[in-house]
Amino acid sequence: MKRYIDPITGYEIRQYTFGPERNAKLYFTSENFSPDDKFFYFNRQSTEGKRDGGCYRANVETGELERVTDETYRGFAMDRVKNLGYTCKNETEVYAVDLTTNEKRKLGDLPAGGSITGHLTAADTGRIACSYHLANKIYALCVLDPGKTEAEVVYQSDYRLGHAQICPTDENLIFYIHETEGDAFQRTWMCDVKERYVRPYYVEHPNEWITHEVWAADGSEMAFMKLPGRVMIGDKDGRHFDQAAESEQLLHPCLSRDRRWICADRISYLGVDVQEGVVLIERATGKTKLIATTGRCKTGADHQHPSFNRAGNQILFSNPNENGIAQVCVIDLDQVMRDW
């Protein structure tokens, strides 16, 4: 780990990885820190000629790195409350990972011959859900319930389904999207597991571009983007929506656990070039402040994808290096609050 002063914002940043391989934080739709905030988790690309990739954890204070899973696992994500992670081995085997010991325990299997199209997610009841590409090439939503060893397909579609996120406090609701890798006619959807019923979440109008959605930790609402720079907040049922903030070139919004703060990355896209970095937003006022600058992302996997720790006093983000490859960094927010 090294500490440096951001040349534009003046804030101290801690950098934990240095490449040349990609070291990217977990996606912003998962918790990234252990419940005690002692560790954060990230995905490492294998070094050329080595098999050292997988999910790693970093000690926030010391910078010590420890490998949690190897390359045979993917889709790692963290429980919102319990000291557990969830991951897939060989595409279809679902495992729970004890975040204290890193011990892995098999929970069950997803349908044979398929693959997940995002990371795993879990409700507070222990139900695990994911979007999935079945062996017959149909897309699906799958759930694996506690005590069961075979996942159940609860919805199927010809559309490419992705970004599935079960509501953290309501196992009956699974948010998902129609993935086009760009704009979509109607992107956001909600699945009622019990009724096997799906409906649009935010009903899009012509020329609206909705993207990058995430549940609040308590499952009461969702944050998402209306491009090019509006952060929107919607209630759980998709009946009421407010604009929380508007700023230049925002992309991935994430709520603090108390829902008072939002962080987001600022990225060059749609032909507009900006100084890329991480912004902090006060939800009550909409005030937005650039708090960290970064290099330019080489790919979507190298996006900053910022997210808060559990206490809400640190933000973890990927900082693309001079080659555009992600490396993980943390900024302490105490220094930012002194200037707020």
Coordinates of C-alpha atoms in Angstrom, one line a residue:
M1 CA 0.0 0.0 0.0
K2 CA 1.1 3.5 -0.7
R3 CA -0.4 6.9 0.2
Y4 CA -0.4 9.8 -2.2
I5 CA -2.0 13.2 -2.5
D6 CA -4.5 13.6 -5.4
P7 CA -2.9 16.3 -7.6
I8 CA -6.3 18.0 -8.3
T9 CA -8.5 17.5 -5.1
G10 CA -5.6 17.6 -2.6
Y11 CA -7.0 14.6 -0.7
E12 CA -4.9 11.7 0.5
I13 CA -5.6 8.4 -1.3
R14 CA -4.5 4.9 -0.4
Q15 CA -3.5 2.6 -3.3
Y16 CA -3.4 -1.1 -2.6
T17 CA -2.5 -2.7 -6.0
F18 CA -0.1 -1.8 -8.8
G19 CA -0.6 -4.1 -11.7
P20 CA 0.3 -4.6 -14.5
E21 CA -2.6 -7.0 -14.3
R22 CA -6.2 -5.8 -13.6
N23 CA -7.1 -5.4 -10.0
A24 CA -10.8 -4.3 -9.9
K25 CA -13.0 -3.8 -6.9
L26 CA -16.2 -5.8 -6.7
Y27 CA -19.1 -4.4 -8.7
F28 CA -20.9 -1.5 -6.9
T29 CA -24.1 -3.6 -6.6
S30 CA -22.5 -5.8 -4.0
E31 CA -21.1 -4.9 -0.6
N32 CA -17.3 -4.6 -0.9
F33 CA -16.3 -4.5 2.7
S34 CA -16.5 -7.1 5.5
P35 CA -19.1 -6.3 8.2
D36 CA -16.4 -4.9 10.5
D37 CA -14.9 -2.8 7.6
K38 CA -11.5 -4.4 8.3
F39 CA -11.2 -5.9 4.8
F40 CA -12.4 -5.0 1.3
Y41 CA -12.6 -7.5 -1.6
F42 CA -11.5 -7.2 -5.2
N43 CA -10.9 -9.4 -8.3
R44 CA -7.4 -9.9 -9.7
Q45 CA -6.7 -10.9 -13.3
S46 CA -4.0 -13.6 -13.5
T47 CA -0.5 -12.4 -14.2
E48 CA 0.9 -13.6 -17.5
G49 CA 2.3 -17.1 -17.2
K50 CA 0.8 -17.6 -13.7
R51 CA -2.5 -18.8 -12.2
D52 CA -2.7 -16.2 -9.5
G53 CA -6.0 -14.6 -10.3
G54 CA -9.3 -14.8 -8.4
C55 CA -10.9 -12.9 -5.6
Y56 CA -8.6 -11.3 -3.0
R57 CA -9.1 -9.4 0.2
A58 CA -7.1 -6.5 1.4
N59 CA -6.6 -5.3 5.0
V60 CA -7.7 -1.7 4.9
E61 CA -5.1 -0.5 7.5
T62 CA -2.0 -2.6 6.6
G63 CA -2.5 -3.3 2.9
E64 CA -1.9 -7.0 3.4
L65 CA -3.4 -9.0 0.6
E66 CA -4.9 -12.6 0.8
R67 CA -6.3 -14.8 -1.9
V68 CA -9.9 -15.9 -1.2
T69 CA -10.8 -17.8 -4.3
D70 CA -8.9 -19.0 -7.4
E71 CA -9.8 -18.7 -11.1
T72 CA -12.3 -21.6 -11.0
Y73 CA -14.7 -19.4 -9.1
R74 CA -16.6 -16.3 -10.4
G75 CA -19.5 -14.1 -9.5
F76 CA -18.2 -13.4 -6.0
A77 CA -20.5 -11.1 -3.9
M78 CA -21.1 -10.4 -0.3
D79 CA -24.0 -10.7 2.1
R80 CA -25.5 -7.5 3.2
V81 CA -25.5 -8.5 6.9
K82 CA -23.9 -11.9 7.5
N83 CA -20.1 -12.4 7.4
L84 CA -20.4 -14.4 4.2
G85 CA -19.6 -14.2 0.6
Y86 CA -21.2 -16.2 -2.3
T87 CA -19.5 -17.5 -5.4
C88 CA -19.9 -20.0 -8.3
K89 CA -17.3 -22.7 -9.0
N90 CA -17.1 -24.2 -12.5
E91 CA -20.0 -21.9 -13.5
T92 CA -22.8 -23.9 -11.7
E93 CA -21.8 -24.9 -8.2
V94 CA -22.9 -22.3 -5.6
Y95 CA -20.6 -21.9 -2.5
A96 CA -20.8 -19.8 0.6
V97 CA -17.5 -18.4 1.9
D98 CA -16.9 -17.7 5.6
L99 CA -15.2 -14.3 5.5
T100 CA -13.4 -15.0 8.7
T101 CA -11.7 -18.2 7.8
N102 CA -12.2 -18.2 3.9
E103 CA -13.6 -21.7 4.3
K104 CA -15.9 -22.6 1.4
R105 CA -19.1 -24.6 1.8
K106 CA -21.1 -25.9 -1.1
L107 CA -24.8 -24.8 -1.0
G108 CA -26.2 -26.3 -4.2
D109 CA -26.2 -26.3 -8.0
L110 CA -27.5 -24.0 -10.7
P111 CA -28.9 -25.7 -13.9
A112 CA -26.4 -27.8 -15.6
G113 CA -24.5 -26.5 -18.6
G114 CA -25.4 -22.8 -18.1
S115 CA -23.5 -19.8 -16.7
I116 CA -24.3 -16.7 -14.6
T117 CA -24.6 -13.3 -16.3
G118 CA -23.5 -11.3 -13.3
H119 CA -22.7 -11.8 -9.6
L120 CA -24.7 -13.7 -7.1
T121 CA -27.1 -11.8 -4.7
A122 CA -28.7 -12.8 -1.4
A123 CA -31.7 -11.7 0.6
D124 CA -31.7 -11.5 4.4
T125 CA -33.5 -14.9 4.5
G126 CA -30.6 -16.6 2.8
R127 CA -32.3 -17.0 -0.6
I128 CA -29.7 -16.6 -3.4
A129 CA -30.7 -15.2 -6.8
C130 CA -28.9 -14.6 -10.1
S131 CA -29.5 -14.0 -13.8
Y132 CA -28.5 -17.0 -15.8
H133 CA -27.9 -18.2 -19.4
L134 CA -29.3 -21.7 -19.6
A135 CA -27.7 -24.5 -21.7
N136 CA -30.5 -24.2 -24.2
K137 CA -29.5 -20.5 -24.7
I138 CA -32.6 -19.1 -23.0
Y139 CA -32.0 -16.5 -20.3
A140 CA -33.5 -17.0 -16.9
L141 CA -33.7 -15.9 -13.3
C142 CA -32.7 -18.6 -10.8
V143 CA -33.1 -18.9 -7.0
L144 CA -31.4 -21.2 -4.5
D145 CA -33.2 -21.5 -1.2
P146 CA -31.6 -22.5 2.1
G147 CA -31.7 -26.2 2.7
K148 CA -32.2 -27.0 -1.0
T149 CA -29.5 -28.3 -3.3
E150 CA -31.0 -27.5 -6.7
A151 CA -31.7 -24.0 -7.9
E152 CA -35.1 -23.2 -9.3
V153 CA -35.8 -21.4 -12.5
V154 CA -38.4 -18.7 -11.7
Y155 CA -38.5 -16.8 -15.0
Q156 CA -37.3 -17.4 -18.6
S157 CA -36.9 -14.9 -21.4
D158 CA -35.5 -14.5 -25.0
Y159 CA -34.0 -11.2 -23.8
R160 CA -30.5 -11.2 -22.5
L161 CA -31.0 -10.8 -18.7
G162 CA -28.4 -9.2 -16.4
H163 CA -27.7 -7.2 -13.3
A164 CA -30.1 -9.3 -11.3
Q165 CA -30.3 -8.2 -7.7
I166 CA -32.7 -9.7 -5.2
C167 CA -34.1 -7.2 -2.8
P168 CA -32.0 -7.3 0.4
T169 CA -35.0 -7.4 2.7
D170 CA -37.7 -9.0 0.5
E171 CA -36.8 -12.4 -1.0
N172 CA -39.9 -12.2 -3.3
L173 CA -38.6 -9.4 -5.4
I174 CA -35.8 -9.7 -8.0
F175 CA -34.7 -6.6 -9.9
Y176 CA -33.2 -7.3 -13.4
I177 CA -32.5 -5.7 -16.7
H178 CA -32.7 -6.3 -20.4
E179 CA -29.0 -6.0 -21.3
T180 CA -28.2 -4.4 -24.6
E181 CA -24.8 -3.1 -23.7
G182 CA -26.2 0.3 -24.4
D183 CA -29.6 2.0 -24.4
A184 CA -32.8 -0.2 -24.1
F185 CA -36.4 0.4 -25.0
Q186 CA -37.4 -0.8 -21.5
R187 CA -34.4 -1.7 -19.4
T188 CA -35.5 -2.1 -15.8
W189 CA -37.8 -4.9 -14.6
M190 CA -39.0 -6.5 -11.3
C191 CA -39.9 -10.1 -10.9
D192 CA -42.4 -11.3 -8.3
V193 CA -41.0 -14.7 -7.5
K194 CA -44.1 -16.1 -5.8
E195 CA -46.5 -15.0 -8.6
R196 CA -44.1 -15.6 -11.4
Y197 CA -45.0 -12.1 -12.6
V198 CA -42.7 -9.5 -14.2
R199 CA -43.4 -5.8 -14.7
P200 CA -41.3 -2.7 -15.6
Y201 CA -39.7 -1.0 -12.7
Y202 CA -39.1 2.5 -14.2
V203 CA -41.3 2.9 -17.2
E204 CA -39.1 4.5 -19.9
H205 CA -40.3 7.3 -22.2
P206 CA -38.8 7.9 -25.7
N207 CA -35.3 9.3 -25.6
E208 CA -34.7 8.3 -21.9
W209 CA -31.6 6.4 -21.2
I210 CA -31.8 4.5 -17.9
T211 CA -28.9 2.5 -16.6
H212 CA -26.7 1.3 -13.6
E213 CA -29.2 0.5 -10.9
V214 CA -28.5 -0.6 -7.3
W215 CA -30.6 -1.4 -4.2
A216 CA -30.2 0.5 -1.0
A217 CA -28.8 -1.8 1.7
D218 CA -32.1 -1.9 3.5
G219 CA -34.1 -2.7 0.3
S220 CA -36.4 0.3 0.6
E221 CA -35.4 2.0 -2.6
M222 CA -33.1 2.0 -5.6
A223 CA -30.6 4.4 -7.2
F224 CA -30.0 4.6 -10.9
M225 CA -28.8 6.9 -13.7
K226 CA -30.8 8.8 -16.2
L227 CA -28.0 9.7 -18.7
P228 CA -26.1 11.8 -19.2
G229 CA -25.9 12.9 -15.6
R230 CA -29.0 12.6 -13.4
V231 CA -29.0 10.4 -10.3
M232 CA -32.5 9.1 -9.7
I233 CA -34.0 7.4 -6.6
G234 CA -37.1 5.2 -6.8
D235 CA -39.1 3.5 -4.1
K236 CA -39.1 -0.3 -3.8
D237 CA -42.4 -0.6 -5.7
G238 CA -41.4 1.6 -8.6
R239 CA -44.3 4.1 -7.9
H240 CA -42.4 7.2 -7.0
F241 CA -39.1 8.6 -8.4
D242 CA -37.1 11.7 -7.5
Q243 CA -34.0 13.3 -9.0
A244 CA -31.4 13.3 -6.2
A245 CA -28.6 15.1 -8.1
E246 CA -27.4 16.2 -11.5
S247 CA -23.8 16.6 -12.5
E248 CA -21.4 16.1 -15.4
Q249 CA -20.9 12.6 -16.9
L250 CA -21.9 10.5 -13.8
L251 CA -22.4 6.8 -14.4
H252 CA -22.5 4.4 -11.4
P253 CA -24.4 5.8 -8.3
C254 CA -24.1 4.0 -5.0
L255 CA -26.0 4.8 -1.7
S256 CA -24.4 4.8 1.7
R257 CA -26.1 2.5 4.2
D258 CA -27.8 5.4 5.9
R259 CA -29.0 6.6 2.5
R260 CA -27.8 10.2 3.2
W261 CA -24.9 10.1 0.7
I262 CA -24.3 9.0 -2.8
C263 CA -21.0 8.3 -4.6
A264 CA -20.6 8.0 -8.3
D265 CA -17.9 7.9 -10.9
R266 CA -17.3 10.7 -13.5
I267 CA -16.5 9.1 -16.8
S268 CA -15.9 10.2 -20.4
Y269 CA -18.7 8.8 -22.5
L270 CA -21.1 9.6 -25.4
G271 CA -18.4 11.7 -27.0
V272 CA -17.8 14.0 -24.0
D273 CA -14.3 14.0 -22.4
V274 CA -13.8 14.9 -18.8
Q275 CA -11.3 14.5 -16.0
E276 CA -12.4 11.1 -14.7
G277 CA -12.8 10.4 -11.0
V278 CA -15.1 9.9 -8.1
V279 CA -17.7 12.4 -6.8
L280 CA -19.5 12.6 -3.5
I281 CA -23.1 13.8 -3.4
E282 CA -25.1 15.0 -0.4
R283 CA -28.6 13.7 -1.0
A284 CA -30.5 16.3 1.0
T285 CA -29.0 19.2 -1.0
G286 CA -27.8 17.6 -4.2
K287 CA -24.4 19.2 -3.6
T288 CA -21.7 17.3 -5.7
K289 CA -18.0 17.4 -5.1
L290 CA -15.1 15.8 -7.0
I291 CA -13.1 14.1 -4.3
A292 CA -10.6 11.9 -6.3
T293 CA -9.3 11.9 -9.8
T294 CA -8.3 8.8 -11.8
G295 CA -6.8 7.7 -15.1
R296 CA -9.0 7.0 -18.1
C297 CA -10.7 3.6 -18.2
K298 CA -9.6 1.1 -20.8
T299 CA -12.7 -1.0 -20.6
G300 CA -15.9 -1.2 -18.6
A301 CA -14.2 -3.6 -16.3
D302 CA -11.8 -0.8 -15.4
H303 CA -14.5 1.7 -14.5
Q304 CA -14.2 3.2 -11.0
H305 CA -17.4 1.7 -9.7
P306 CA -17.2 3.5 -6.3
S307 CA -18.9 2.2 -3.2
F308 CA -19.0 3.0 0.5
N309 CA -17.8 0.9 3.4
R310 CA -20.4 -0.2 6.0
A311 CA -19.7 2.8 8.3
G312 CA -19.9 5.2 5.4
N313 CA -16.6 7.0 6.1
Q314 CA -14.6 5.5 3.3
I315 CA -15.1 5.0 -0.4
L316 CA -13.4 2.2 -2.4
F317 CA -12.8 2.7 -6.1
S318 CA -10.9 1.4 -9.0
N319 CA -8.3 3.8 -10.3
P320 CA -7.2 3.1 -13.9
N321 CA -3.4 3.3 -14.2
E322 CA -1.4 4.9 -17.1
N323 CA -2.5 2.0 -19.3
G324 CA -6.2 2.3 -18.3
I325 CA -6.1 -0.9 -16.2
A326 CA -7.9 -0.8 -12.8
Q327 CA -6.1 -0.7 -9.5
V328 CA -7.9 -0.4 -6.2
C329 CA -7.8 2.6 -4.0
V330 CA -9.6 4.0 -0.8
I331 CA -10.3 7.5 0.2
D332 CA -11.1 8.4 3.8
L333 CA -14.1 10.8 3.9
D334 CA -13.2 12.5 7.2
Q335 CA -10.8 14.8 5.3
V336 CA -13.6 15.6 2.8
M337 CA -16.1 16.4 5.5
R338 CA -13.8 19.0 7.0
D339 CA -14.1 20.9 3.7
W340 CA -17.7 20.2 3.0

